[in-house]
């Protein structure tokens, strides 16, 4: 037998032996490391309590968190009281100047969204937390915020949902 076939057979035998001994190999393409005891997740509506309010932001954020957990985990969504439970609020929604030219003229604005999240891990309460997350995106100073936010909110919400997912499901 050639060396390549021997290596493949040996690797297969080792994997089979490890499985027979009860070793459990877990991996996830999303990077999630969710305990096997966790079966469900719930996401309460995230109200917008920021001084400046974008009408679609609360719904977009709530749905983005629900979507990322539905797509990237085996957890089933429940209305409330999930093994992984999320609640919180949008605390800041601001547009500020982010870039100025050499002649002190604003060239870019930055839309920033901050959200406070309370994560409850029913399976392991030591993994529960209360944190703030912020994400932003820049836009041209000549574009009104009401126009820019239609493109920026989905980008910002996706980043926030990814950060929340990583913090709760990947243990960082």
Coordinates of C-alpha atoms in Angstrom, one line a residue:
X1 CA 0.0 0.0 0.0
X2 CA 1.2 3.5 -0.7
X3 CA 1.8 6.0 2.1
X4 CA -1.2 8.2 1.2
X5 CA -3.7 5.3 1.6
X6 CA -2.1 4.2 4.8
X7 CA -2.4 7.7 6.3
X8 CA -6.1 7.9 5.4
X9 CA -6.8 4.5 6.9
X10 CA -4.9 5.4 10.0
X11 CA -6.7 8.7 10.4
X12 CA -10.0 7.0 9.9
X13 CA -9.1 4.4 12.5
X14 CA -8.1 7.0 15.0
X15 CA -11.3 9.0 14.5
X16 CA -13.4 5.8 14.9
X17 CA -11.4 4.8 18.0
X18 CA -12.0 8.3 19.5
X19 CA -15.7 8.0 18.8
X20 CA -15.9 4.6 20.3
X21 CA -14.3 5.8 23.5
X22 CA -17.0 8.4 23.9
X23 CA -15.0 11.5 22.9
X24 CA -17.2 14.1 21.5
X25 CA -15.7 16.3 18.8
X26 CA -17.7 19.6 18.5
X27 CA -17.0 22.3 16.0
X28 CA -19.1 25.0 14.4
X29 CA -18.6 27.0 11.3
X30 CA -20.1 30.0 13.1
X31 CA -17.7 29.8 16.0
X32 CA -20.5 29.2 18.4
X33 CA -19.9 27.0 21.5
X34 CA -23.3 26.5 23.0
X35 CA -23.7 24.0 25.8
X36 CA -25.7 20.9 24.8
X37 CA -28.2 21.6 27.6
X38 CA -29.3 24.8 26.0
X39 CA -32.3 24.2 23.7
X40 CA -34.0 27.6 23.3
X41 CA -33.5 31.3 22.9
X42 CA -35.7 34.3 23.3
X43 CA -35.3 37.9 22.2
X44 CA -37.5 40.6 23.7
X45 CA -38.3 43.7 21.7
X46 CA -35.5 46.3 21.9
X47 CA -37.2 49.7 22.3
X48 CA -35.4 52.8 21.1
X49 CA -34.8 55.0 24.2
X50 CA -32.3 57.2 22.4
X51 CA -32.9 61.0 22.2
X52 CA -33.0 60.7 18.4
X53 CA -35.2 57.9 17.1
X54 CA -35.2 56.1 13.7
X55 CA -38.6 54.4 13.2
X56 CA -37.3 51.1 11.9
X57 CA -34.3 50.6 14.2
X58 CA -36.0 48.7 17.1
X59 CA -37.6 46.2 14.8
X60 CA -34.6 45.7 12.6
X61 CA -32.3 45.1 15.6
X62 CA -34.7 42.7 17.3
X63 CA -35.2 40.7 14.1
X64 CA -31.4 40.6 13.3
X65 CA -30.7 39.0 16.7
X66 CA -33.4 36.5 16.2
X67 CA -32.2 35.8 12.7
X68 CA -28.6 35.2 13.6
X69 CA -29.5 32.7 16.3
X70 CA -31.9 30.9 14.1
X71 CA -29.4 30.6 11.3
X72 CA -26.2 29.9 13.2
X73 CA -27.3 27.7 16.1
X74 CA -29.5 24.7 16.7
X75 CA -31.5 26.6 19.3
X76 CA -35.2 26.9 18.9
X77 CA -36.8 30.3 19.3
X78 CA -39.5 30.8 22.0
X79 CA -41.4 34.0 22.9
X80 CA -39.9 34.4 26.3
X81 CA -37.8 32.6 28.9
X82 CA -35.3 30.9 26.6
X83 CA -32.2 29.2 27.8
X84 CA -30.4 32.1 26.1
X85 CA -32.6 35.2 26.8
X86 CA -31.9 38.6 25.4
X87 CA -33.4 41.9 26.4
X88 CA -32.3 45.5 26.2
X89 CA -32.8 48.9 24.6
X90 CA -31.2 51.2 22.1
X91 CA -29.6 53.9 24.2
X92 CA -27.9 56.1 21.6
X93 CA -28.5 57.0 18.0
X94 CA -26.2 59.9 16.9
X95 CA -24.8 61.5 13.8
X96 CA -21.5 63.3 14.2
X97 CA -18.7 64.6 12.0
X98 CA -16.1 61.9 11.5
X99 CA -13.7 63.4 9.0
X100 CA -12.6 67.0 8.3
X101 CA -10.6 68.3 5.4
X102 CA -7.4 70.3 5.7
X103 CA -9.5 73.5 5.3
X104 CA -11.6 72.5 8.4
X105 CA -14.6 71.5 6.3
X106 CA -16.5 68.4 7.3
X107 CA -16.3 65.6 4.6
X108 CA -17.8 62.6 6.4
X109 CA -20.4 62.0 9.0
X110 CA -20.7 59.0 11.3
X111 CA -24.0 57.3 12.3
X112 CA -23.4 55.5 15.6
X113 CA -25.9 53.2 17.4
X114 CA -25.4 52.0 21.0
X115 CA -27.5 49.3 22.6
X116 CA -27.5 47.9 26.1
X117 CA -28.1 44.1 26.2
X118 CA -28.9 41.9 29.2
X119 CA -28.1 38.3 28.4
X120 CA -29.3 35.6 30.6
X121 CA -27.8 32.1 30.3
X122 CA -30.2 29.8 32.2
X123 CA -27.9 26.8 31.8
X124 CA -24.8 28.6 33.3
X125 CA -25.6 31.8 35.1
X126 CA -21.9 32.7 35.4
X127 CA -22.0 33.3 31.6
X128 CA -24.9 35.9 31.9
X129 CA -23.9 39.5 31.4
X130 CA -25.1 43.1 30.9
X131 CA -23.1 45.0 28.3
X132 CA -23.2 47.9 25.9
X133 CA -22.4 47.5 22.2
X134 CA -21.8 50.2 19.6
X135 CA -21.5 50.1 15.9
X136 CA -21.1 52.9 13.3
X137 CA -20.9 53.6 9.6
X138 CA -19.7 56.7 7.8
X139 CA -21.5 58.6 5.1
X140 CA -21.0 61.6 2.9
X141 CA -21.6 65.0 4.6
X142 CA -23.7 66.1 1.7
X143 CA -26.2 63.3 2.2
X144 CA -29.0 64.0 4.7
X145 CA -29.2 61.6 7.6
X146 CA -32.8 60.6 6.7
X147 CA -31.5 59.4 3.3
X148 CA -28.3 57.8 4.6
X149 CA -29.9 55.9 7.4
X150 CA -31.8 53.7 5.0
X151 CA -28.5 52.2 3.8
X152 CA -26.6 52.5 7.1
X153 CA -29.1 51.0 9.6
X154 CA -28.9 47.5 8.0
X155 CA -25.1 47.6 8.1
X156 CA -25.0 48.8 11.7
X157 CA -27.7 46.4 12.9
X158 CA -25.8 43.4 11.3
X159 CA -22.6 44.4 13.1
X160 CA -24.4 44.8 16.4
X161 CA -26.2 41.4 16.0
X162 CA -22.9 39.7 15.1
X163 CA -21.2 41.3 18.2
X164 CA -24.0 40.2 20.5
X165 CA -23.9 36.7 19.0
X166 CA -20.2 36.4 19.5
X167 CA -20.4 37.7 23.1
X168 CA -23.1 35.2 24.1
X169 CA -22.5 32.1 22.0
X170 CA -18.7 32.2 21.5
X171 CA -17.7 33.1 25.0
X172 CA -15.4 36.1 24.3

